[in-house]
Amino acid sequence: MATRIIVAAIAIPLLLLLIFLAPLWAFAILAGTISAGAALELLGCVDSTMPRRFRVYAAISGFLTSLFWGFEKTQAFSSLPMYLLCLIMFAELMLSFRKQEQISFETLLQVLFAGAVMPLLLSWLVRIGQRENFSVYLLLPFVAAFSSDSGGYFAGMYLGKRKVFPHLSPNKTLAGCLGGFGGAVLMMLLYGFVLSFFNFEINYIYLIIYGLLGSLACQLGDLAFSAIKRQYGIKDYGKLIPGHGGMLDRFDSMHFTAPMIGTLALLLPAIA
């Protein structure tokens, strides 16, 4: 627990500095690095015998998908890495018929999921910044995810009795789920209140919706990647971040939260 707190105390200020002081392309590099690391971790866990080049394909695709969204001239080509990954993997599949060891369709889908689907979802971290005052919007998915996790953690610790997914996530309780919703809504409103002092116009009703749906997406994302762990007998995806596991362990829920908040920001802009 102490290690988790120390790492968070270091990482959160660095993240805030990057969001509010660095250009969007710098944040795109970070998102691309997270996508690449997550792809490598996932494929290394679900199939340790997979050819290393497949993991490299997925990592490169993941990195470039987010990176292309960071530059105005390359945004139109943001789908190109995923398309090329599909071409390469199907070419590998066809060529494998000339060898004794053929590539299974399951392996192909694993690579495409790690190198195309996951990066596409996480690229919303960058896509949400394609607007004026992009920094205040870039922080929204993190506010939703981290406050949902924190609210769920403390509510579950002190009030949690009834298990909701005992075979999938043994520590998740009904109180924890409700605490996640409450924590996300509370922090969204607090975030809007702080921004109002900087001459931003805030729609608090929309922020409540952000909190509710953002927490829902966060919890579903956490459960989805927990299901993959259970299916393959994985405890953690990696050990890169002390006290938190791997890159994917820390940012698993963000794959669902970022697209949800990004879509809501387009349909119901709460900050102007």
Short mmCIF file of C-alpha atoms in Angstrom, two decimals:
data_model
loop_
_atom_site.label_atom_id
_atom_site.label_comp_id
_atom_site.label_asym_id
_atom_site.label_seq_id
_atom_site.Cartn_x
_atom_site.Cartn_y
_atom_site.Cartn_z
CA MET A 1 0.00 0.00 0.00
CA ALA A 2 2.81 2.41 0.90
CA THR A 3 4.52 1.72 -2.42
CA ARG A 4 1.30 2.46 -4.32
CA ILE A 5 0.91 5.80 -2.53
CA ILE A 6 4.53 6.81 -3.16
CA VAL A 7 4.30 5.96 -6.86
CA ALA A 8 1.00 7.86 -7.16
CA ALA A 9 2.47 10.88 -5.34
CA ILE A 10 5.24 11.03 -7.94
CA ALA A 11 3.21 10.14 -11.04
CA ILE A 12 0.21 12.44 -10.54
CA PRO A 13 2.18 15.74 -10.45
CA LEU A 14 4.18 14.63 -13.49
CA LEU A 15 0.95 13.84 -15.34
CA LEU A 16 -0.51 17.24 -14.46
CA LEU A 17 2.62 19.01 -15.67
CA LEU A 18 2.49 17.09 -18.95
CA ILE A 19 -1.19 17.83 -19.51
CA PHE A 20 -1.13 21.54 -18.67
CA LEU A 21 2.33 22.61 -19.80
CA ALA A 22 3.33 20.32 -22.67
CA PRO A 23 1.96 20.42 -26.24
CA LEU A 24 -0.56 17.81 -27.36
CA TRP A 25 2.03 15.84 -29.32
CA ALA A 26 4.00 15.22 -26.11
CA PHE A 27 0.90 13.74 -24.50
CA ALA A 28 0.36 11.68 -27.66
CA ILE A 29 3.83 10.17 -27.20
CA LEU A 30 2.88 9.19 -23.64
CA ALA A 31 -0.41 7.64 -24.79
CA GLY A 32 1.41 5.79 -27.56
CA THR A 33 3.97 4.48 -25.10
CA ILE A 34 1.18 3.21 -22.83
CA SER A 35 -0.49 1.49 -25.80
CA ALA A 36 2.76 -0.14 -26.89
CA GLY A 37 3.56 -1.31 -23.37
CA ALA A 38 0.05 -2.64 -22.83
CA ALA A 39 0.20 -4.59 -26.10
CA LEU A 40 3.53 -6.17 -25.17
CA GLU A 41 2.29 -7.10 -21.70
CA LEU A 42 -0.99 -8.60 -22.88
CA LEU A 43 0.54 -10.73 -25.62
CA GLY A 44 3.35 -11.86 -23.35
CA CYS A 45 0.81 -13.08 -20.81
CA VAL A 46 -1.78 -14.77 -23.01
CA ASP A 47 0.74 -16.64 -25.19
CA SER A 48 4.35 -16.85 -24.08
CA THR A 49 5.23 -18.95 -27.15
CA MET A 50 4.03 -16.32 -29.63
CA PRO A 51 6.74 -15.21 -32.09
CA ARG A 52 8.39 -12.05 -30.79
CA ARG A 53 7.86 -10.22 -34.07
CA PHE A 54 4.07 -10.42 -33.55
CA ARG A 55 4.41 -8.52 -30.29
CA VAL A 56 6.62 -5.96 -32.01
CA TYR A 57 4.01 -5.50 -34.77
CA ALA A 58 1.32 -4.84 -32.15
CA ALA A 59 3.51 -2.48 -30.12
CA ILE A 60 4.45 -0.38 -33.16
CA SER A 61 0.83 -0.18 -34.28
CA GLY A 62 -0.27 0.84 -30.79
CA PHE A 63 2.36 3.56 -30.51
CA LEU A 64 1.70 5.08 -33.94
CA THR A 65 -2.09 5.05 -33.58
CA SER A 66 -1.97 7.48 -30.66
CA LEU A 67 1.03 9.39 -31.98
CA PHE A 68 -0.70 10.25 -35.26
CA TRP A 69 -3.50 11.95 -33.31
CA GLY A 70 -0.96 14.31 -31.76
CA PHE A 71 -0.11 16.08 -35.02
CA GLU A 72 -2.64 17.90 -37.17
CA LYS A 73 -1.05 16.73 -40.43
CA THR A 74 -1.11 13.04 -39.45
CA GLN A 75 -4.57 12.78 -37.88
CA ALA A 76 -6.09 11.71 -41.19
CA PHE A 77 -3.75 8.70 -41.20
CA SER A 78 -4.50 7.56 -37.64
CA SER A 79 -6.14 4.35 -38.88
CA LEU A 80 -3.20 3.44 -41.12
CA PRO A 81 -1.15 1.57 -38.46
CA MET A 82 -4.12 -0.65 -37.60
CA TYR A 83 -4.81 -1.34 -41.27
CA LEU A 84 -1.18 -2.27 -41.91
CA LEU A 85 -1.21 -4.53 -38.85
CA CYS A 86 -4.22 -6.38 -40.29
CA LEU A 87 -2.46 -6.78 -43.65
CA ILE A 88 0.75 -8.02 -42.04
CA MET A 89 -0.97 -10.52 -39.74
CA PHE A 90 -3.14 -12.00 -42.48
CA ALA A 91 -0.05 -12.24 -44.67
CA GLU A 92 1.66 -14.09 -41.80
CA LEU A 93 -1.37 -16.38 -41.55
CA MET A 94 -1.29 -17.23 -45.25
CA LEU A 95 2.48 -17.74 -45.33
CA SER A 96 2.28 -20.01 -42.29
CA PHE A 97 0.51 -22.63 -44.41
CA ARG A 98 3.84 -23.21 -46.13
CA LYS A 99 5.39 -24.15 -42.80
CA GLN A 100 4.80 -27.03 -40.44
CA GLU A 101 3.62 -24.74 -37.62
CA GLN A 102 0.60 -22.77 -38.78
CA ILE A 103 -0.58 -19.63 -37.02
CA SER A 104 -3.88 -20.17 -35.24
CA PHE A 105 -6.78 -17.82 -35.78
CA GLU A 106 -6.79 -17.23 -32.00
CA THR A 107 -3.23 -15.91 -32.20
CA LEU A 108 -4.17 -13.59 -35.05
CA LEU A 109 -7.10 -12.20 -33.06
CA GLN A 110 -4.94 -11.73 -29.98
CA VAL A 111 -2.45 -9.63 -31.95
CA LEU A 112 -5.18 -7.57 -33.61
CA PHE A 113 -6.88 -6.95 -30.27
CA ALA A 114 -3.64 -5.84 -28.60
CA GLY A 115 -2.32 -3.85 -31.56
CA ALA A 116 -5.51 -2.41 -33.06
CA VAL A 117 -8.56 -2.54 -30.78
CA MET A 118 -6.82 -1.51 -27.55
CA PRO A 119 -4.86 1.37 -29.15
CA LEU A 120 -8.01 2.59 -30.91
CA LEU A 121 -9.79 2.81 -27.56
CA LEU A 122 -6.86 4.41 -25.75
CA SER A 123 -6.27 6.92 -28.56
CA TRP A 124 -9.31 8.77 -27.22
CA LEU A 125 -6.95 10.12 -24.57
CA VAL A 126 -5.43 12.20 -27.36
CA ARG A 127 -8.52 12.67 -29.51
CA ILE A 128 -10.37 14.34 -26.66
CA GLY A 129 -7.77 17.11 -26.84
CA GLN A 130 -8.68 18.14 -30.38
CA ARG A 131 -10.34 21.34 -29.21
CA GLU A 132 -9.63 24.76 -27.72
CA ASN A 133 -8.44 24.61 -24.10
CA PHE A 134 -7.55 20.98 -24.70
CA SER A 135 -5.75 20.59 -21.36
CA VAL A 136 -8.91 20.81 -19.26
CA TYR A 137 -10.51 18.11 -21.40
CA LEU A 138 -7.44 15.87 -21.40
CA LEU A 139 -7.71 15.58 -17.63
CA LEU A 140 -11.36 14.46 -17.64
CA PRO A 141 -10.80 10.71 -18.30
CA PHE A 142 -8.19 10.60 -15.53
CA VAL A 143 -10.52 12.39 -13.11
CA ALA A 144 -13.29 9.90 -13.91
CA ALA A 145 -11.12 6.77 -13.71
CA PHE A 146 -8.98 7.59 -10.68
CA SER A 147 -11.86 9.00 -8.61
CA SER A 148 -14.02 5.99 -9.47
CA ASP A 149 -11.22 3.63 -8.43
CA SER A 150 -10.56 5.56 -5.21
CA GLY A 151 -14.23 5.89 -4.29
CA GLY A 152 -14.78 2.22 -4.94
CA TYR A 153 -11.70 1.23 -2.95
CA PHE A 154 -12.58 3.13 0.21
CA ALA A 155 -16.31 2.36 0.07
CA GLY A 156 -15.52 -1.31 -0.41
CA MET A 157 -12.96 -1.28 2.42
CA TYR A 158 -15.28 0.22 5.03
CA LEU A 159 -18.76 -0.76 3.83
CA GLY A 160 -18.26 -3.65 1.46
CA LYS A 161 -19.97 -6.90 2.42
CA ARG A 162 -21.96 -8.15 -0.55
CA LYS A 163 -19.81 -9.52 -3.36
CA VAL A 164 -21.05 -8.80 -6.88
CA PHE A 165 -18.54 -10.71 -9.06
CA PRO A 166 -16.89 -13.20 -6.68
CA HIS A 167 -15.52 -15.48 -9.41
CA LEU A 168 -14.27 -12.63 -11.57
CA SER A 169 -13.13 -9.94 -9.14
CA PRO A 170 -13.27 -11.32 -5.57
CA ASN A 171 -12.69 -7.95 -3.90
CA LYS A 172 -15.42 -6.05 -5.77
CA THR A 173 -18.49 -5.38 -3.65
CA LEU A 174 -21.80 -3.63 -4.19
CA ALA A 175 -20.71 -0.84 -1.85
CA GLY A 176 -17.51 -0.50 -3.84
CA CYS A 177 -19.43 -0.18 -7.11
CA LEU A 178 -21.72 2.48 -5.67
CA GLY A 179 -18.76 4.23 -4.08
CA GLY A 180 -17.13 4.36 -7.49
CA PHE A 181 -20.12 6.19 -8.94
CA GLY A 182 -20.24 8.57 -5.98
CA GLY A 183 -16.52 9.29 -6.09
CA ALA A 184 -16.55 10.01 -9.82
CA VAL A 185 -19.55 12.34 -9.63
CA LEU A 186 -18.12 14.19 -6.62
CA MET A 187 -14.73 14.75 -8.26
CA MET A 188 -16.28 15.81 -11.56
CA LEU A 189 -18.31 18.47 -9.74
CA LEU A 190 -15.26 19.57 -7.76
CA TYR A 191 -13.21 19.77 -10.96
CA GLY A 192 -15.88 21.93 -12.57
CA PHE A 193 -16.07 24.13 -9.47
CA VAL A 194 -12.30 24.75 -9.56
CA LEU A 195 -12.39 25.55 -13.29
CA SER A 196 -15.19 28.08 -12.72
CA PHE A 197 -12.65 30.29 -10.93
CA PHE A 198 -10.65 30.47 -14.17
CA ASN A 199 -13.53 31.95 -16.20
CA PHE A 200 -14.75 28.65 -17.64
CA GLU A 201 -18.48 28.16 -18.11
CA ILE A 202 -19.48 24.89 -16.46
CA ASN A 203 -22.56 22.73 -17.02
CA TYR A 204 -22.79 20.78 -13.77
CA ILE A 205 -25.62 18.54 -14.99
CA TYR A 206 -23.39 17.33 -17.81
CA LEU A 207 -20.55 16.78 -15.35
CA ILE A 208 -22.82 14.53 -13.26
CA ILE A 209 -23.49 12.51 -16.42
CA TYR A 210 -19.74 12.39 -17.09
CA GLY A 211 -19.21 11.04 -13.58
CA LEU A 212 -21.92 8.38 -13.75
CA LEU A 213 -21.14 7.06 -17.23
CA GLY A 214 -17.40 7.52 -16.77
CA SER A 215 -17.48 5.39 -13.62
CA LEU A 216 -19.63 2.78 -15.37
CA ALA A 217 -17.10 2.57 -18.20
CA CYS A 218 -14.22 2.46 -15.73
CA GLN A 219 -15.71 -0.43 -13.76
CA LEU A 220 -16.61 -2.36 -16.92
CA GLY A 221 -13.08 -1.89 -18.23
CA ASP A 222 -11.60 -3.16 -14.99
CA LEU A 223 -13.86 -6.22 -15.06
CA ALA A 224 -13.18 -6.88 -18.74
CA PHE A 225 -9.42 -7.09 -18.28
CA SER A 226 -9.90 -9.04 -15.04
CA ALA A 227 -11.84 -11.59 -17.10
CA ILE A 228 -8.84 -11.98 -19.41
CA LYS A 229 -6.62 -12.51 -16.36
CA ARG A 230 -8.91 -15.21 -14.99
CA GLN A 231 -9.15 -16.98 -18.33
CA TYR A 232 -5.38 -17.20 -18.72
CA GLY A 233 -4.50 -17.59 -15.04
CA ILE A 234 -2.70 -14.23 -14.78
CA LYS A 235 -2.22 -12.34 -11.51
CA ASP A 236 -0.67 -9.19 -12.99
CA TYR A 237 0.06 -8.22 -16.57
CA GLY A 238 3.51 -6.96 -15.62
CA LYS A 239 5.76 -5.52 -12.91
CA LEU A 240 6.79 -2.23 -14.50
CA ILE A 241 5.08 0.05 -11.96
CA PRO A 242 5.93 -0.77 -8.32
CA GLY A 243 2.81 -1.52 -6.30
CA HIS A 244 0.56 -1.29 -9.36
CA GLY A 245 1.69 -4.17 -11.58
CA GLY A 246 2.22 -3.52 -15.26
CA MET A 247 1.25 -0.76 -17.65
CA LEU A 248 -1.98 -2.57 -18.48
CA ASP A 249 -2.81 -3.19 -14.82
CA ARG A 250 -2.75 0.56 -14.18
CA PHE A 251 -4.47 1.71 -17.38
CA ASP A 252 -6.86 -1.18 -18.09
CA SER A 253 -10.02 0.76 -17.22
CA MET A 254 -8.82 3.76 -19.25
CA HIS A 255 -9.47 1.77 -22.45
CA PHE A 256 -13.19 2.05 -21.68
CA THR A 257 -13.23 5.36 -19.80
CA ALA A 258 -11.44 7.50 -22.39
CA PRO A 259 -13.83 6.70 -25.28
CA MET A 260 -16.84 7.25 -23.01
CA ILE A 261 -15.67 10.65 -21.75
CA GLY A 262 -14.46 11.61 -25.22
CA THR A 263 -17.85 10.85 -26.75
CA LEU A 264 -19.69 12.69 -23.99
CA ALA A 265 -17.43 15.71 -24.47
CA LEU A 266 -18.46 15.82 -28.13
CA LEU A 267 -22.19 15.34 -27.50
CA LEU A 268 -22.54 17.18 -24.18
CA PRO A 269 -19.70 19.71 -23.81
CA ALA A 270 -19.62 20.56 -20.12
CA ILE A 271 -16.74 23.05 -20.19
CA ALA A 272 -16.66 26.18 -22.35
#
